One Martini backbone bead per residue (centre of mass of N, CA, C, O) as a GRO file, in nm:
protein
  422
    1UNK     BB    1   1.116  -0.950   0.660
    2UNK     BB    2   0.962  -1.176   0.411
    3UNK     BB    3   0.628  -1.205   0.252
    4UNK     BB    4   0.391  -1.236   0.068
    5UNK     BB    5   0.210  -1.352   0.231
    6UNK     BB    6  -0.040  -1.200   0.441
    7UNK     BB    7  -0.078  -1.402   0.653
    8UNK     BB    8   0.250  -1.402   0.741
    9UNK     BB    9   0.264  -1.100   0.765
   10UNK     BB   10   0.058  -1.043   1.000
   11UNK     BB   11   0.156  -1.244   1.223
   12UNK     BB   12   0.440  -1.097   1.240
   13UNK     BB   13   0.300  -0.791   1.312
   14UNK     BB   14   0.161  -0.886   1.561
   15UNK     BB   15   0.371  -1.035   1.727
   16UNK     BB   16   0.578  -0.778   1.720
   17UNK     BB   17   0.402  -0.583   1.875
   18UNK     BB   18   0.381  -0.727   2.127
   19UNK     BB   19   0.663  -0.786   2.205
   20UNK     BB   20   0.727  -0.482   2.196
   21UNK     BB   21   0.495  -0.365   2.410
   22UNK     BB   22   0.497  -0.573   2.637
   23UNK     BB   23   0.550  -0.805   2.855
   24UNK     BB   24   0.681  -1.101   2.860
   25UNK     BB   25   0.493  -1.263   3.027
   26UNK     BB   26   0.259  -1.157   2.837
   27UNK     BB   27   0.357  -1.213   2.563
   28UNK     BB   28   0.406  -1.500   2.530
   29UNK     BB   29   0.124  -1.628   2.562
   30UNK     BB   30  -0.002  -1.483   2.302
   31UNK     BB   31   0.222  -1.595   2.105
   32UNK     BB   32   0.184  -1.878   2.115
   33UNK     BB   33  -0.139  -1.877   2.015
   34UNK     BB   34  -0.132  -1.721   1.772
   35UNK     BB   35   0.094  -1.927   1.659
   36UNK     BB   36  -0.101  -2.217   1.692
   37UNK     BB   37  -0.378  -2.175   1.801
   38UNK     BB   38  -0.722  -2.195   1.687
   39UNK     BB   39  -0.812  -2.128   1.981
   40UNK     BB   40  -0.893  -1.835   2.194
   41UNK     BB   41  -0.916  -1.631   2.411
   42UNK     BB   42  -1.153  -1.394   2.425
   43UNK     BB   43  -0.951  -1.191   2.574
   44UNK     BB   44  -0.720  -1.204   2.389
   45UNK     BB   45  -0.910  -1.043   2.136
   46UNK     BB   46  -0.942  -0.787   2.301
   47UNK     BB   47  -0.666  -0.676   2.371
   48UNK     BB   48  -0.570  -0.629   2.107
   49UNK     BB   49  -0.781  -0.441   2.001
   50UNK     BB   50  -0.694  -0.205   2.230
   51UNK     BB   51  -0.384  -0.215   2.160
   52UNK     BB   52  -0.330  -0.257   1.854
   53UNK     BB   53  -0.561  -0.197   1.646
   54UNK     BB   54  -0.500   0.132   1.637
   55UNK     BB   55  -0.219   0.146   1.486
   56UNK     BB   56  -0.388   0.034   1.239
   57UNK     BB   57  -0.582   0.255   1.195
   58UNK     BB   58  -0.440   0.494   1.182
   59UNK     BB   59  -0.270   0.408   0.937
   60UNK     BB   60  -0.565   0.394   0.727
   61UNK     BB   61  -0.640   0.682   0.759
   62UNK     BB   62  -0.367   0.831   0.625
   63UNK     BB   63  -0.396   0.654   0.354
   64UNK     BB   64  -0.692   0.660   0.226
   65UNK     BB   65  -0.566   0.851  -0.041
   66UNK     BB   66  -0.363   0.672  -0.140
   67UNK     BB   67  -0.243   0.432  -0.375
   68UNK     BB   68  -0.248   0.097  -0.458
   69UNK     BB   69   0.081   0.088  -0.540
   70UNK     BB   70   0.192   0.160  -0.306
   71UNK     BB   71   0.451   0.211  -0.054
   72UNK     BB   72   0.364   0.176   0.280
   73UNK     BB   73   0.504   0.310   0.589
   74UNK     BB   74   0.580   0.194   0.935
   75UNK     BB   75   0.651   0.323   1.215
   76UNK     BB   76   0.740   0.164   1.577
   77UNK     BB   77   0.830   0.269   1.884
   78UNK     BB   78   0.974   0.080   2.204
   79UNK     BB   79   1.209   0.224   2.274
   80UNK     BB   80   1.453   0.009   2.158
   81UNK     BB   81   1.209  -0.073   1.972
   82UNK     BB   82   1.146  -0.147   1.634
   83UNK     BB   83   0.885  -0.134   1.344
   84UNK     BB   84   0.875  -0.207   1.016
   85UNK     BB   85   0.626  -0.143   0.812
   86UNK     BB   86   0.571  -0.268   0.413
   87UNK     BB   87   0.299  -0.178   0.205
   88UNK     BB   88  -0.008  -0.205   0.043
   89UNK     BB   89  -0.305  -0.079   0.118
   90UNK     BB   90  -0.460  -0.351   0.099
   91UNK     BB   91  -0.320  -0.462   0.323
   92UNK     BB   92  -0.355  -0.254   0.528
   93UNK     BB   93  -0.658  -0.328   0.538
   94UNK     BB   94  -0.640  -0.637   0.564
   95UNK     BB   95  -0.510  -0.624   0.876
   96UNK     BB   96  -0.754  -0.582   1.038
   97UNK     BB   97  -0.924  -0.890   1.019
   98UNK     BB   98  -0.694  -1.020   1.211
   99UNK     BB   99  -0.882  -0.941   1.471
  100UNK     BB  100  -1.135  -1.080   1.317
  101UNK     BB  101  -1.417  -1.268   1.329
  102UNK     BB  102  -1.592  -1.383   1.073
  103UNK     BB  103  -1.894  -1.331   0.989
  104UNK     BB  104  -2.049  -1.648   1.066
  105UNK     BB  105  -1.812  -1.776   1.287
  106UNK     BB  106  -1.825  -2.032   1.485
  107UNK     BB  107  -1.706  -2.278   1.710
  108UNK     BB  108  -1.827  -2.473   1.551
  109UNK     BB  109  -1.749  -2.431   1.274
  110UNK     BB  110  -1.484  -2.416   1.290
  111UNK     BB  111  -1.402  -2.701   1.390
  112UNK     BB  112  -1.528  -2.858   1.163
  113UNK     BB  113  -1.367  -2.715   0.937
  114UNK     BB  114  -1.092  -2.809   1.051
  115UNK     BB  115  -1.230  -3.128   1.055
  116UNK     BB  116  -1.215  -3.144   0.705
  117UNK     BB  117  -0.880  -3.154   0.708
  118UNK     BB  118  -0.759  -3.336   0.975
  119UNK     BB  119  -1.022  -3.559   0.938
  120UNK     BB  120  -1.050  -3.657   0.640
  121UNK     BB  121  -1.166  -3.957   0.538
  122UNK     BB  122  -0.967  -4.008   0.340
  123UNK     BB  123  -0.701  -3.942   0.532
  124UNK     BB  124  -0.663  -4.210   0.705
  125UNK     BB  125  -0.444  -4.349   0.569
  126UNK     BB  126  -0.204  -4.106   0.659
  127UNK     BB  127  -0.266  -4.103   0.944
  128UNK     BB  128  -0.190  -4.368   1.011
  129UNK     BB  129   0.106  -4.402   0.926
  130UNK     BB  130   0.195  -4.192   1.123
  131UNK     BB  131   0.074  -4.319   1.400
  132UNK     BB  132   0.285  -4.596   1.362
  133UNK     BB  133   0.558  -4.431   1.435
  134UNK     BB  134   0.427  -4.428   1.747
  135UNK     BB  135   0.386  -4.420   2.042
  136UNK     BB  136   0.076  -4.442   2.176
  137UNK     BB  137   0.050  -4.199   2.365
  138UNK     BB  138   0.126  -4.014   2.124
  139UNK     BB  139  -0.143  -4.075   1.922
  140UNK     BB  140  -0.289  -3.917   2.116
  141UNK     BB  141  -0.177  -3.625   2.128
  142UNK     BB  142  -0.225  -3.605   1.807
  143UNK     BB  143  -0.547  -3.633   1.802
  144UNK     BB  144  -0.610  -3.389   1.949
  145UNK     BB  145  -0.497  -3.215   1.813
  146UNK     BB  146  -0.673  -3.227   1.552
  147UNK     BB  147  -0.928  -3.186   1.677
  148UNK     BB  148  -0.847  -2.857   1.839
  149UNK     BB  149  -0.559  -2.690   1.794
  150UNK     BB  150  -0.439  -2.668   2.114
  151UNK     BB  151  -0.147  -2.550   2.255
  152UNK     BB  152  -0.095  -2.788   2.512
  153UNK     BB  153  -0.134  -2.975   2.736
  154UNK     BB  154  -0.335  -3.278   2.779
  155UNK     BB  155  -0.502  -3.184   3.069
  156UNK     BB  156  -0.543  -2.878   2.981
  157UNK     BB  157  -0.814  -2.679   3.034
  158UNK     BB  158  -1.029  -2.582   2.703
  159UNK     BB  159  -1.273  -2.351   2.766
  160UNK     BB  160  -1.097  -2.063   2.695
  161UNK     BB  161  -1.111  -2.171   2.400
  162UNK     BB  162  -1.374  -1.974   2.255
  163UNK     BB  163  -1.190  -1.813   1.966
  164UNK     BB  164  -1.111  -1.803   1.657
  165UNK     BB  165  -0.816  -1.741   1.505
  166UNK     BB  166  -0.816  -1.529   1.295
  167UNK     BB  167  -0.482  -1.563   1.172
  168UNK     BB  168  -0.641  -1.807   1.030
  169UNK     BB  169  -0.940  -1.717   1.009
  170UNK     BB  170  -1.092  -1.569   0.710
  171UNK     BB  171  -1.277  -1.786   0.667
  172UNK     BB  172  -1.578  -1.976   0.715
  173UNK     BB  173  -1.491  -2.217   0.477
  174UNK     BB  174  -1.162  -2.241   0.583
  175UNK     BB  175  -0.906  -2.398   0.584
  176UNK     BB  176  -0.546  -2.285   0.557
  177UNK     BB  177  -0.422  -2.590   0.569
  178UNK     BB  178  -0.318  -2.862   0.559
  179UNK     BB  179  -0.348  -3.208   0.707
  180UNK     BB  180   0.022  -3.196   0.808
  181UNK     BB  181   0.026  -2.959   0.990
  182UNK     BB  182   0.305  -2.971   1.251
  183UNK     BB  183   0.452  -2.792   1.491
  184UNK     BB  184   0.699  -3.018   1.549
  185UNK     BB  185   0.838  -2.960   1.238
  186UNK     BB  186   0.990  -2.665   1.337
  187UNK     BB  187   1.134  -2.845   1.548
  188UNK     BB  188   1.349  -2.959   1.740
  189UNK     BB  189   1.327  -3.235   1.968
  190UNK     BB  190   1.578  -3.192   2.167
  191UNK     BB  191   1.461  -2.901   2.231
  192UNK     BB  192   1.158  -3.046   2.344
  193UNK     BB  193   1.267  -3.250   2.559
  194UNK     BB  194   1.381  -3.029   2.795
  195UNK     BB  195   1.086  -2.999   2.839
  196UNK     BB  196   0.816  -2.961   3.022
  197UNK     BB  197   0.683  -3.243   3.129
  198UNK     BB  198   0.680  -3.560   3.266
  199UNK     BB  199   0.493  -3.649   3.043
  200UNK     BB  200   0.614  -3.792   2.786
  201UNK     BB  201   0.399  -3.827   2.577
  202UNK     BB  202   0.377  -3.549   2.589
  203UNK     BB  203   0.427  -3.327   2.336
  204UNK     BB  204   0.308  -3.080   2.286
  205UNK     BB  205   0.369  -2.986   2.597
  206UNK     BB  206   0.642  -2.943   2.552
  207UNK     BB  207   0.656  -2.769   2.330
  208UNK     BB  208   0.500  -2.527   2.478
  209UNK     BB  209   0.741  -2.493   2.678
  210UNK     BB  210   0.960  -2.446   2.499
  211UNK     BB  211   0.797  -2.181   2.364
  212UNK     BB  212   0.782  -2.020   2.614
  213UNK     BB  213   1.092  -1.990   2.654
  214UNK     BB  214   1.174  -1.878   2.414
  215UNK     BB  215   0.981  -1.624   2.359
  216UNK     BB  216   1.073  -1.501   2.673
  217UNK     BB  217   1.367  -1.474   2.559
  218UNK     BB  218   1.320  -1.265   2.338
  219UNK     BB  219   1.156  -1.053   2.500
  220UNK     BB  220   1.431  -1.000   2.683
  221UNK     BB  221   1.603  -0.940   2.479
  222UNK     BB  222   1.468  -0.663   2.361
  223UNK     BB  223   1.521  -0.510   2.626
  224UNK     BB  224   1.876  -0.504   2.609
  225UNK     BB  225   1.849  -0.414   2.319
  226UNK     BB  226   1.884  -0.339   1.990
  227UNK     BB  227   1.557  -0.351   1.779
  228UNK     BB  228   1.523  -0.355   1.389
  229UNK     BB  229   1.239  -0.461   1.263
  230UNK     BB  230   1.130  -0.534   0.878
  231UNK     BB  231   0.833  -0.570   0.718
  232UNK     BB  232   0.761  -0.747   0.387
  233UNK     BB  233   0.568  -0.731   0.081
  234UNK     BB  234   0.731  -0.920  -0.099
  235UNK     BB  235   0.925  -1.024  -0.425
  236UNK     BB  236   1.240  -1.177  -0.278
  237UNK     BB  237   1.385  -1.030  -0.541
  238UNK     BB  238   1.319  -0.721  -0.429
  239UNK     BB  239   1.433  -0.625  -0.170
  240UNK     BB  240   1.743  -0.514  -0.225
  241UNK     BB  241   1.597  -0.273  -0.344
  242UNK     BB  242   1.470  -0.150  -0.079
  243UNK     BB  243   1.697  -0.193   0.100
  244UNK     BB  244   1.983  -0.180   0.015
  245UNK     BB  245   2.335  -0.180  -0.013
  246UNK     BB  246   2.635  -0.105   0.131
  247UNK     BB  247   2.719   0.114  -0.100
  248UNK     BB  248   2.459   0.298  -0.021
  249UNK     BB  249   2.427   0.185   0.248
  250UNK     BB  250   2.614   0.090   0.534
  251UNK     BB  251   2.412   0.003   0.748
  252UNK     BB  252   2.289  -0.260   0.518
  253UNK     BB  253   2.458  -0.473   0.629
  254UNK     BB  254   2.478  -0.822   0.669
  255UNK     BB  255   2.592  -1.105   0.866
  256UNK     BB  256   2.263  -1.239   0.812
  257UNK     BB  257   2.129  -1.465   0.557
  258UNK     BB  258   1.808  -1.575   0.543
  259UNK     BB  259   1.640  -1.757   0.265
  260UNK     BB  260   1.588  -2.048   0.269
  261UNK     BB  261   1.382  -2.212  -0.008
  262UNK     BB  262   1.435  -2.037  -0.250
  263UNK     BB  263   1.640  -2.207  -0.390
  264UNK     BB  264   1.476  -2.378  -0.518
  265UNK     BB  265   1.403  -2.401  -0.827
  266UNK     BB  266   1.053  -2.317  -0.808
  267UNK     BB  267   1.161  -2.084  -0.724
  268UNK     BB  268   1.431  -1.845  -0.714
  269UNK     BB  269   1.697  -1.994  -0.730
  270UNK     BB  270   1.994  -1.966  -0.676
  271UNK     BB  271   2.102  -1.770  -0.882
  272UNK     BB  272   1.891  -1.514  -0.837
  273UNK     BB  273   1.967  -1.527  -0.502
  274UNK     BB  274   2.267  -1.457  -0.531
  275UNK     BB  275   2.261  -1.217  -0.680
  276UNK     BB  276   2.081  -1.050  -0.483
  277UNK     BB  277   2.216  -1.095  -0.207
  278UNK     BB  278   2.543  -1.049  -0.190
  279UNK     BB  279   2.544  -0.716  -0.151
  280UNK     BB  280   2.420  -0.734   0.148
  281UNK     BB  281   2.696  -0.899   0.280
  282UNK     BB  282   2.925  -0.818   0.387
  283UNK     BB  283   3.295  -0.805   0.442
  284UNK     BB  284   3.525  -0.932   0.549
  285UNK     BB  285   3.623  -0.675   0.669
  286UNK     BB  286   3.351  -0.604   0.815
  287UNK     BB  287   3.305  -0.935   0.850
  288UNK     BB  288   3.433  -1.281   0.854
  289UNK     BB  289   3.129  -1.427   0.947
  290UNK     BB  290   2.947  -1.349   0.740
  291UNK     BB  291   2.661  -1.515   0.625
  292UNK     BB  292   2.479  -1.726   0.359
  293UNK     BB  293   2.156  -1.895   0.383
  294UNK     BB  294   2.047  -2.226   0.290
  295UNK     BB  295   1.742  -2.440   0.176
  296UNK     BB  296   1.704  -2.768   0.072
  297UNK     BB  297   1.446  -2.961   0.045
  298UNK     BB  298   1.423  -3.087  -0.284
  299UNK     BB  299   1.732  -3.188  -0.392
  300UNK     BB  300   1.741  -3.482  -0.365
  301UNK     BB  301   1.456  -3.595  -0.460
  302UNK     BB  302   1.555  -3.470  -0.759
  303UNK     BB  303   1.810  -3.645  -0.813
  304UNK     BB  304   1.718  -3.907  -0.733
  305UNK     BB  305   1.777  -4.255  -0.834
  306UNK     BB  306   1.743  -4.592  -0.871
  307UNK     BB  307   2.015  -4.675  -0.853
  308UNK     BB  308   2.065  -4.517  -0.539
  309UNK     BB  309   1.832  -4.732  -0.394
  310UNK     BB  310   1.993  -4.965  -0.465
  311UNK     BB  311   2.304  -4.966  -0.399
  312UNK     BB  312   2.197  -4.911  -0.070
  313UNK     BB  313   2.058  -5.132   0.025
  314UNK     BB  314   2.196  -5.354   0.217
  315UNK     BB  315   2.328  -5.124   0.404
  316UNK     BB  316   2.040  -5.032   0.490
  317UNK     BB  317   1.897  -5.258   0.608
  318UNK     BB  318   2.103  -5.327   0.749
  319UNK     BB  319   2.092  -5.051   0.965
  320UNK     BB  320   1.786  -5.080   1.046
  321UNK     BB  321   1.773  -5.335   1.222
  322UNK     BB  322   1.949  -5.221   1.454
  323UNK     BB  323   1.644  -5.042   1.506
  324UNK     BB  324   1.463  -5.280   1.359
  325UNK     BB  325   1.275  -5.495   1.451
  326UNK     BB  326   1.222  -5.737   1.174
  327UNK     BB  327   1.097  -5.983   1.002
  328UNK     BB  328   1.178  -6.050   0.682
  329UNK     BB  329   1.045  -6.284   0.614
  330UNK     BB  330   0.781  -6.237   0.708
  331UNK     BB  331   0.736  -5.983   0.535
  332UNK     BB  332   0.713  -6.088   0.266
  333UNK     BB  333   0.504  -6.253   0.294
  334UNK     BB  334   0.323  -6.001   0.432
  335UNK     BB  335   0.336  -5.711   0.259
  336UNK     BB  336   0.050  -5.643   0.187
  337UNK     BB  337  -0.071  -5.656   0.548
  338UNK     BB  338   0.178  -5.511   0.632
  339UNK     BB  339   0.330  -5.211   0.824
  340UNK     BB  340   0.589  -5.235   0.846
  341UNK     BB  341   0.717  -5.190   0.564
  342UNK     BB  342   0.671  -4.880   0.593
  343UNK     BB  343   0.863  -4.808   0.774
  344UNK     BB  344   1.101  -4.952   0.655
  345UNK     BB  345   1.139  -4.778   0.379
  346UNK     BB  346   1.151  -4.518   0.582
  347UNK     BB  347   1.390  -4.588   0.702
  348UNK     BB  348   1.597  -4.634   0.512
  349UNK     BB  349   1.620  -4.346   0.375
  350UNK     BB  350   1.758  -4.224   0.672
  351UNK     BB  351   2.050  -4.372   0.573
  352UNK     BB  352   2.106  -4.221   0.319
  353UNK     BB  353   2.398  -4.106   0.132
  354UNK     BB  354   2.367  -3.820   0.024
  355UNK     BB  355   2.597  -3.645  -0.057
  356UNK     BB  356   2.651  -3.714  -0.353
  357UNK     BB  357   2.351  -3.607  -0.499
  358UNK     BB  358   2.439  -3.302  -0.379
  359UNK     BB  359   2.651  -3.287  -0.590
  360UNK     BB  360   2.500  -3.358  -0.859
  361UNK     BB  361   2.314  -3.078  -0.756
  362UNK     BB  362   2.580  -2.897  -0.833
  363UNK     BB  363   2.674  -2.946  -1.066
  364UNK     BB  364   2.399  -2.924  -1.266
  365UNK     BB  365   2.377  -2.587  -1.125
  366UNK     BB  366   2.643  -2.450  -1.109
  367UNK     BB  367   2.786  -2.342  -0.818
  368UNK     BB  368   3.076  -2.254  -0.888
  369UNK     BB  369   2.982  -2.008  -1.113
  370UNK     BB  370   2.759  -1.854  -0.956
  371UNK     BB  371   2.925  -1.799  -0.703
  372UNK     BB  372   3.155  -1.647  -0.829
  373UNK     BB  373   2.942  -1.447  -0.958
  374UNK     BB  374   2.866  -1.345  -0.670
  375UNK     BB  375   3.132  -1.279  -0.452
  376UNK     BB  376   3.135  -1.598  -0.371
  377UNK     BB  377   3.169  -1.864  -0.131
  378UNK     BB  378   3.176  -2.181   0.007
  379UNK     BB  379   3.128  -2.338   0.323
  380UNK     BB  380   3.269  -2.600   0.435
  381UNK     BB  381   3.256  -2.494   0.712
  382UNK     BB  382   3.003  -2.473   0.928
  383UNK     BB  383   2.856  -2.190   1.183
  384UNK     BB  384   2.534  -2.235   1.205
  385UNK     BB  385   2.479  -2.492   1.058
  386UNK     BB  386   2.434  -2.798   0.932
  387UNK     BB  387   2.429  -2.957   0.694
  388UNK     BB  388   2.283  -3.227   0.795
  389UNK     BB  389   2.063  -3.202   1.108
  390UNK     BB  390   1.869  -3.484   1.023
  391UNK     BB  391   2.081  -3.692   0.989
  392UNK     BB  392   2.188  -3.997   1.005
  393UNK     BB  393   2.467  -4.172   1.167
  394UNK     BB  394   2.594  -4.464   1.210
  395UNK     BB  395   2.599  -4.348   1.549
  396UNK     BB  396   2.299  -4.380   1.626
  397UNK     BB  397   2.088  -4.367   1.806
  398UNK     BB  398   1.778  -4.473   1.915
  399UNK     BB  399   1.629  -4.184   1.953
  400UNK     BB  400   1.695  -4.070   1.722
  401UNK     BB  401   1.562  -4.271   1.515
  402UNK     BB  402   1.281  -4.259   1.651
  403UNK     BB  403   1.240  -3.943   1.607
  404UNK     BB  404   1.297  -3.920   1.276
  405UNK     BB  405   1.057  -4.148   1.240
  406UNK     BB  406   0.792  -3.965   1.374
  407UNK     BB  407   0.855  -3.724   1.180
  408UNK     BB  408   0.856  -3.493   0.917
  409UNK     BB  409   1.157  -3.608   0.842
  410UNK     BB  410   1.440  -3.760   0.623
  411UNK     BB  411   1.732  -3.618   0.600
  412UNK     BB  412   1.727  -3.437   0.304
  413UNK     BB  413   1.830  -3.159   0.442
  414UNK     BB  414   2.012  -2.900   0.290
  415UNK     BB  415   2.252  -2.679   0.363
  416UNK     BB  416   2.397  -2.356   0.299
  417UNK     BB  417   2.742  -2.159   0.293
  418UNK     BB  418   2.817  -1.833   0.262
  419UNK     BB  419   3.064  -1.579   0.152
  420UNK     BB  420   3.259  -1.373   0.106
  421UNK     BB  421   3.543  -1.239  -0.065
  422UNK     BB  422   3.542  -0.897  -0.089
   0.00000   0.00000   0.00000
């Protein structure tokens, strides 16, 4: 695991910290809140310190002396499970102040800081937005999170939830999240509708139960196999070189590497991603199924031309109207005052058919190519993730589009997988 930003490293080595050492009923909800709910009990904020909190000073106190540009590590063993971090002086001294809460913020202050960005007056039109392509019990659910930032289900009691979240607040003066930035959107729907509460429009509720069941099922999965994960904070195209190829280490061959969407132009580019990261992945020969994933978040839309927007309008509409009862025809009358206009032209791009764009986004970054030169191959039938796994089918239920309109996601994600050749 690897990420610069030091907030997202110390919280995955905290969670990780969690999961390995406790009991999986008491390690699942205090990872589910510590990764999620913006205020926690102050039990649980005492608790870490005693129990992880001395791990982390151990290794400050051994390191004094080290210089502050070196990488150093530290091991800790928890029977069969291991956790390697590997940090520079600064973060290693930075990762403990995400034990405490910054001093003088208190929650009623960290309260209003975080709700001068999740309902900032400026952003009321963004919110209200959002909040119309779901059905009224939801926007109340909706509305809840905003206000208190606590993942729970909707009417359970909130009173012991009365401290500022340390690896949220690091500053007393800000938030650090976007203002629509929200837990349901990192997570598939049909996966948290299967959980959760009866009230059917508490989505929160949900997602809580489905999270809760799955961290318990992590850490009860760690404690029956065997589990060593290495956490760093460095820019990712250097880990290959920390971690070592499978022909330096042969221990270091990795079966599954996910890369996430650091291959968009803006950020590590396909072409230094797959030369970087292809020699950690296994050979056909050492696992025929060893597979290098990628997500392109804004490939579609940086390809995307007025063309084809034009070109697929008729067949689009004819397909939205199919699930978005709307009359057009009155539509256009007061189209400058009526808000069906904005759901219709989001349900629109929701059936558009992505596939030309993202070839045309494959042929201009010359992906045949590059691929190549990495000594890998496309995988045509993906055994990971679909390739397109957000987007509606022409023989989508009512459901399907339903939950995908009130998402925060438009169907234009798409992933892709590789695979080496020798």
């Amino acid at each position: 695991m690897n990420d610069k930003d030091m907030d997202i490293v110390a919280r995955n080595a905290i969670l990780l910290l969690v999961a390995f050492q406790f009991d999986p009923k008491v390690a699942a909800p205090i990872m589910l809140h510590l990764w999620y709910s913006s205020f926690v009990p102050a039990g649980l904020l005492s608790f870490l310190k005693k129990q992880i909190l001395p791990l982390v000073q151990d290794v400050c106190t051994k390191i004094e002396s080290k210089p502050s540009t070196v990488l150093l590590s530290k091991t800790w063993a928890f029977d069969n499970r291991t956790l390697r971090l590997t940090l520079r002086k600064p973060s290693w001294v930075s990762l403990l102040s995400y034990f405490d809460v910054p001093e003088g913020l208190s929650t009623e202050r960290a309260e209003n800081v975080r709700m001068a960005t999740t309902l900032a007056p400026q952003r009321k039109d963004y919110v209200e937005r959002r909040l119309y392509r779901h059905p009224p019990g939801q926007r109340v659910a909706t509305l809840k999170f905003r206000h208190d930032g606590i993942l729970l289900p909707f009417g359970m009691p909130r009173d012991k939830f009365n401290t500022p979240n340390p690896t949220f607040f690091q500053d007393k003066d800000s938030w650090p999240m976007r203002d629509g930035a929200d837990p349901l959107a990192g997570w598939f729907w049909k996966d948290i509708v299967k959980s959760g509460t009866p009230a059917r429009n508490d989505i929160y509720g949900h997602l809580s139960a489905h999270l809760y069941d799955t961290l318990l099922r992590f850490c009860q999965t760690c404690r029956r196999i065997e589990v060593k994960v290495g956490v760093f904070q460095v820019d990712i195209l250097e880990l290959p070189g920390l971690i070592g190829t499978p022909s330096e280490k042969p221990q270091q061959g990795f079966d599954r590497i996910e890369v996430s969407n650091v291959v968009d132009v803006h950020w590590g580019g396909t072409n230094r991603v797959l030369d970087s990261f292809s020699p950690l992945l296994r050979s056909p020969t050492q696992n025929p199924h060893a597979t290098l994933v990628a997500l392109y978040l804004n490939a579609v839309q940086e390809t995307s031309t007025m063309a084809d927007k034009v070109t697929s309008m008729a067949e689009e509409m004819e397909l939205v109207q199919k699930y978005l009862p709307i009359n057009l025809q009155a539509l256009q009358l007061n189209r400058n005052t009526n808000p069906d206009i904005l759901m219709f032209i989001t349900a629109r791009e929701m059936f558009r058919d992505f596939d030309g764009i993202f070839k045309r986004y494959m042929v201009e970054h010359d992906f045949e190519t590059i691929t190549k030169a990495a000594g890998l191959t496309l995988k045509d039938k993906h055994t990971i993730i679909p390739k397109w796994p957000m987007h509606l089918g022409r023989k989508a239920t009512q459901e399907e589009f339903d939950q995908l309109l009130r998402s925060a996601h438009d169907g234009s994600e798409r992933y892709v997988e590789w695979k080496r050749v020798v």
